[in-house]
PDB file of C-alpha atoms in Angstrom:
ATOM      1  CA  MET A   1       0.000   0.000   0.000  1.00  0.00           C
ATOM      2  CA  LYS A   2       1.255   3.510  -0.804  1.00  0.00           C
ATOM      3  CA  HIS A   3       0.923   6.577   1.421  1.00  0.00           C
ATOM      4  CA  ASP A   4       1.382  10.256   0.651  1.00  0.00           C
ATOM      5  CA  ILE A   5       3.369  11.838   3.441  1.00  0.00           C
ATOM      6  CA  LYS A   6       4.749  15.271   4.185  1.00  0.00           C
ATOM      7  CA  VAL A   7       7.955  15.495   6.146  1.00  0.00           C
ATOM      8  CA  THR A   8      10.210  18.462   6.734  1.00  0.00           C
ATOM      9  CA  VAL A   9      13.802  17.351   6.274  1.00  0.00           C
ATOM     10  CA  ASN A  10      16.552  19.789   7.217  1.00  0.00           C
ATOM     11  CA  GLY A  11      14.053  22.632   7.018  1.00  0.00           C
ATOM     12  CA  GLU A  12      12.647  21.704   3.592  1.00  0.00           C
ATOM     13  CA  LEU A  13       9.095  20.372   3.264  1.00  0.00           C
ATOM     14  CA  ARG A  14       9.130  17.183   1.220  1.00  0.00           C
ATOM     15  CA  GLU A  15       6.005  15.483  -0.109  1.00  0.00           C
ATOM     16  CA  VAL A  16       6.625  11.873  -1.064  1.00  0.00           C
ATOM     17  CA  GLN A  17       4.714   8.700  -1.722  1.00  0.00           C
ATOM     18  CA  VAL A  18       6.002   5.736   0.248  1.00  0.00           C
ATOM     19  CA  GLU A  19       5.129   2.109   0.760  1.00  0.00           C
ATOM     20  CA  SER A  20       3.819   1.134   4.184  1.00  0.00           C
ATOM     21  CA  ARG A  21       6.941  -0.899   4.952  1.00  0.00           C
ATOM     22  CA  LEU A  22       9.547   1.688   3.884  1.00  0.00           C
ATOM     23  CA  LEU A  23      11.938   2.545   6.696  1.00  0.00           C
ATOM     24  CA  LEU A  24      12.860   6.160   7.397  1.00  0.00           C
ATOM     25  CA  VAL A  25      16.525   5.410   6.691  1.00  0.00           C
ATOM     26  CA  HIS A  26      15.618   4.231   3.184  1.00  0.00           C
ATOM     27  CA  LEU A  27      13.405   7.260   2.571  1.00  0.00           C
ATOM     28  CA  LEU A  28      16.322   9.502   3.477  1.00  0.00           C
ATOM     29  CA  ARG A  29      19.021   7.621   1.577  1.00  0.00           C
ATOM     30  CA  GLU A  30      17.197   6.306  -1.472  1.00  0.00           C
ATOM     31  CA  ASN A  31      14.237   8.588  -2.080  1.00  0.00           C
ATOM     32  CA  LEU A  32      15.737  11.886  -0.891  1.00  0.00           C
ATOM     33  CA  ARG A  33      19.405  11.055  -1.675  1.00  0.00           C
ATOM     34  CA  LEU A  34      20.619  12.128   1.782  1.00  0.00           C
ATOM     35  CA  THR A  35      23.294   9.474   2.131  1.00  0.00           C
ATOM     36  CA  GLY A  36      24.979  10.914   5.215  1.00  0.00           C
ATOM     37  CA  THR A  37      22.663   8.762   7.317  1.00  0.00           C
ATOM     38  CA  HIS A  38      24.384   5.385   7.342  1.00  0.00           C
ATOM     39  CA  ILE A  39      22.948   1.886   7.571  1.00  0.00           C
ATOM     40  CA  GLY A  40      24.988  -0.232   9.933  1.00  0.00           C
ATOM     41  CA  CYS A  41      22.913  -3.038  11.359  1.00  0.00           C
ATOM     42  CA  ASP A  42      19.114  -2.726  10.810  1.00  0.00           C
ATOM     43  CA  THR A  43      18.569  -3.737  14.434  1.00  0.00           C
ATOM     44  CA  THR A  44      19.014  -0.417  16.339  1.00  0.00           C
ATOM     45  CA  HIS A  45      22.239  -1.747  17.792  1.00  0.00           C
ATOM     46  CA  CYS A  46      24.866   0.471  16.176  1.00  0.00           C
ATOM     47  CA  GLY A  47      23.280   3.943  15.908  1.00  0.00           C
ATOM     48  CA  ALA A  48      24.905   4.824  12.552  1.00  0.00           C
ATOM     49  CA  CYS A  49      21.450   5.738  11.228  1.00  0.00           C
ATOM     50  CA  THR A  50      20.590   8.148  14.049  1.00  0.00           C
ATOM     51  CA  VAL A  51      18.679  11.260  12.981  1.00  0.00           C
ATOM     52  CA  LEU A  52      16.613  13.753  14.924  1.00  0.00           C
ATOM     53  CA  LEU A  53      12.854  13.293  14.707  1.00  0.00           C
ATOM     54  CA  ASP A  54      11.146  16.363  16.146  1.00  0.00           C
ATOM     55  CA  GLY A  55      14.378  17.054  18.011  1.00  0.00           C
ATOM     56  CA  GLU A  56      14.786  13.597  19.531  1.00  0.00           C
ATOM     57  CA  PRO A  57      17.474  11.166  18.414  1.00  0.00           C
ATOM     58  CA  VAL A  58      15.995   8.078  16.781  1.00  0.00           C
ATOM     59  CA  LYS A  59      17.515   5.161  14.953  1.00  0.00           C
ATOM     60  CA  SER A  60      15.968   5.540  11.531  1.00  0.00           C
ATOM     61  CA  CYS A  61      16.423   1.866  10.647  1.00  0.00           C
ATOM     62  CA  THR A  62      13.478   0.979  12.887  1.00  0.00           C
ATOM     63  CA  ILE A  63      11.154   3.906  12.205  1.00  0.00           C
ATOM     64  CA  LEU A  64       8.716   3.595   9.342  1.00  0.00           C
ATOM     65  CA  ALA A  65       8.679   6.532   6.942  1.00  0.00           C
ATOM     66  CA  VAL A  66       4.912   6.890   7.482  1.00  0.00           C
ATOM     67  CA  GLN A  67       5.622   7.523  11.177  1.00  0.00           C
ATOM     68  CA  ALA A  68       7.506  10.672  10.152  1.00  0.00           C
ATOM     69  CA  ASP A  69       4.450  12.129   8.396  1.00  0.00           C
ATOM     70  CA  GLY A  70       4.089  15.717   9.603  1.00  0.00           C
ATOM     71  CA  ALA A  71       7.359  15.591  11.520  1.00  0.00           C
ATOM     72  CA  GLN A  72      10.649  17.480  11.395  1.00  0.00           C
ATOM     73  CA  VAL A  73      13.668  15.337  10.529  1.00  0.00           C
ATOM     74  CA  ALA A  74      17.231  16.574  10.876  1.00  0.00           C
ATOM     75  CA  THR A  75      20.120  14.725   9.273  1.00  0.00           C
ATOM     76  CA  VAL A  76      23.849  15.345   9.274  1.00  0.00           C
ATOM     77  CA  GLU A  77      23.486  17.156   5.933  1.00  0.00           C
ATOM     78  CA  GLY A  78      21.422  19.823   7.683  1.00  0.00           C
ATOM     79  CA  LEU A  79      24.058  20.716  10.286  1.00  0.00           C
ATOM     80  CA  GLU A  80      26.136  23.024   8.081  1.00  0.00           C
ATOM     81  CA  GLN A  81      24.374  26.350   7.565  1.00  0.00           C
ATOM     82  CA  ASN A  82      25.299  29.030   5.022  1.00  0.00           C
ATOM     83  CA  GLY A  83      28.693  27.470   4.398  1.00  0.00           C
ATOM     84  CA  LYS A  84      29.534  27.375   8.121  1.00  0.00           C
ATOM     85  CA  LEU A  85      30.112  24.133   9.965  1.00  0.00           C
ATOM     86  CA  HIS A  86      28.007  23.405  13.023  1.00  0.00           C
ATOM     87  CA  PRO A  87      30.052  23.389  16.262  1.00  0.00           C
ATOM     88  CA  ILE A  88      29.623  19.614  16.524  1.00  0.00           C
ATOM     89  CA  GLN A  89      31.186  19.232  13.064  1.00  0.00           C
ATOM     90  CA  GLU A  90      34.004  21.556  14.061  1.00  0.00           C
ATOM     91  CA  GLY A  91      34.530  19.525  17.217  1.00  0.00           C
ATOM     92  CA  PHE A  92      34.850  16.259  15.340  1.00  0.00           C
ATOM     93  CA  TRP A  93      37.346  17.945  13.000  1.00  0.00           C
ATOM     94  CA  GLU A  94      39.403  19.748  15.649  1.00  0.00           C
ATOM     95  CA  LYS A  95      39.456  16.929  18.207  1.00  0.00           C
ATOM     96  CA  HIS A  96      39.865  14.066  15.733  1.00  0.00           C
ATOM     97  CA  GLY A  97      36.569  12.506  16.784  1.00  0.00           C
ATOM     98  CA  LEU A  98      36.461  10.148  13.837  1.00  0.00           C
ATOM     99  CA  GLN A  99      38.528   7.529  12.155  1.00  0.00           C
ATOM    100  CA  CYS A 100      36.673   5.640   9.447  1.00  0.00           C
ATOM    101  CA  GLY A 101      33.727   8.029   9.791  1.00  0.00           C
ATOM    102  CA  TYR A 102      30.992   5.429   9.550  1.00  0.00           C
ATOM    103  CA  CYS A 103      29.495   6.136  12.979  1.00  0.00           C
ATOM    104  CA  THR A 104      30.176   9.874  12.794  1.00  0.00           C
ATOM    105  CA  PRO A 105      26.814  11.130  11.439  1.00  0.00           C
ATOM    106  CA  GLY A 106      24.906   9.239  14.139  1.00  0.00           C
ATOM    107  CA  MET A 107      27.325  10.403  16.831  1.00  0.00           C
ATOM    108  CA  MET A 108      26.984  14.007  15.665  1.00  0.00           C
ATOM    109  CA  MET A 109      23.190  13.899  15.661  1.00  0.00           C
ATOM    110  CA  THR A 110      23.131  12.279  19.106  1.00  0.00           C
ATOM    111  CA  GLY A 111      25.571  14.933  20.346  1.00  0.00           C
ATOM    112  CA  CYS A 112      23.379  17.703  18.918  1.00  0.00           C
ATOM    113  CA  ALA A 113      20.331  16.337  20.723  1.00  0.00           C
ATOM    114  CA  LEU A 114      22.278  16.182  23.985  1.00  0.00           C
ATOM    115  CA  LEU A 115      23.564  19.753  23.613  1.00  0.00           C
ATOM    116  CA  ALA A 116      20.087  21.046  22.794  1.00  0.00           C
ATOM    117  CA  ARG A 117      18.871  19.920  26.214  1.00  0.00           C
ATOM    118  CA  ASN A 118      22.099  20.238  28.231  1.00  0.00           C
ATOM    119  CA  LYS A 119      24.472  23.098  27.447  1.00  0.00           C
ATOM    120  CA  SER A 120      27.161  21.889  29.869  1.00  0.00           C
ATOM    121  CA  PRO A 121      27.168  18.087  29.917  1.00  0.00           C
ATOM    122  CA  THR A 122      29.701  16.243  32.019  1.00  0.00           C
ATOM    123  CA  GLU A 123      31.886  13.569  30.494  1.00  0.00           C
ATOM    124  CA  ALA A 124      29.651  10.945  32.106  1.00  0.00           C
ATOM    125  CA  GLU A 125      26.540  12.538  30.601  1.00  0.00           C
ATOM    126  CA  ILE A 126      28.149  12.612  27.161  1.00  0.00           C
ATOM    127  CA  ARG A 127      29.176   8.985  27.445  1.00  0.00           C
ATOM    128  CA  GLU A 128      25.668   8.018  28.541  1.00  0.00           C
ATOM    129  CA  ALA A 129      24.109   9.968  25.646  1.00  0.00           C
ATOM    130  CA  ILE A 130      26.283   8.250  23.030  1.00  0.00           C
ATOM    131  CA  SER A 131      26.043   4.819  24.642  1.00  0.00           C
ATOM    132  CA  GLY A 132      23.562   3.736  21.962  1.00  0.00           C
ATOM    133  CA  ASN A 133      26.031   4.577  19.184  1.00  0.00           C
ATOM    134  CA  LEU A 134      28.837   2.140  18.504  1.00  0.00           C
ATOM    135  CA  CYS A 135      32.228   3.074  17.161  1.00  0.00           C
ATOM    136  CA  ARG A 136      34.389   0.186  16.092  1.00  0.00           C
ATOM    137  CA  CYS A 137      37.543   2.275  15.507  1.00  0.00           C
ATOM    138  CA  THR A 138      38.083   4.530  18.510  1.00  0.00           C
ATOM    139  CA  GLY A 139      37.995   4.358  22.262  1.00  0.00           C
ATOM    140  CA  TYR A 140      35.411   7.187  22.310  1.00  0.00           C
ATOM    141  CA  VAL A 141      37.912   9.550  23.989  1.00  0.00           C
ATOM    142  CA  ASN A 142      38.100  11.934  21.036  1.00  0.00           C
ATOM    143  CA  ILE A 143      34.368  11.662  20.369  1.00  0.00           C
ATOM    144  CA  VAL A 144      33.741  12.848  23.924  1.00  0.00           C
ATOM    145  CA  LYS A 145      36.307  15.647  23.439  1.00  0.00           C
ATOM    146  CA  ALA A 146      34.557  16.658  20.209  1.00  0.00           C
ATOM    147  CA  ILE A 147      31.196  16.977  21.965  1.00  0.00           C
ATOM    148  CA  GLU A 148      32.833  18.912  24.826  1.00  0.00           C
ATOM    149  CA  PHE A 149      34.389  21.238  22.215  1.00  0.00           C
ATOM    150  CA  ALA A 150      30.969  21.777  20.627  1.00  0.00           C
ATOM    151  CA  ALA A 151      29.406  22.479  24.029  1.00  0.00           C
ATOM    152  CA  ASP A 152      32.056  25.110  24.792  1.00  0.00           C
ATOM    153  CA  LYS A 153      31.597  26.729  21.400  1.00  0.00           C
ATOM    154  CA  LEU A 154      27.793  26.769  21.680  1.00  0.00           C
ATOM    155  CA  ARG A 155      27.984  28.354  25.143  1.00  0.00           C
ATOM    156  CA  GLN A 156      30.190  31.141  23.700  1.00  0.00           C
ATOM    157  CA  GLN A 157      27.677  31.957  20.953  1.00  0.00           C
TER     158      GLN A 157
END
């Protein structure tokens, strides 16, 4: 069965027709060509597909596209604004918060959600927030430093 849905992705209203079974991650990657959202496991285990749905981090591999009808979705592609990197992107760059980069979009979106509700998270709070996102390359030290960098920068703005 097909459904007409309206979803605002990175500030742009998109009207699309989707099958009932289409996952949000596939809508983003295949229909809308926003390939920054990665598919890592299809079981909500890794968090590579994390996006913000109405401001909350969700693993888009287990959300149906029809569930996003009328919602706001933010992906990693929407972080940069007017040619300027978001502080979380700057943090990952400056603090070497990535290696292979596969988990990075999900980590960034999870970090953004944390910083939206907590301007001064502790290291423990950062680690708890990203605990649903797996990185197979790093020990998370630089990821935590990247989110701390972003928090500092956001507080200065």
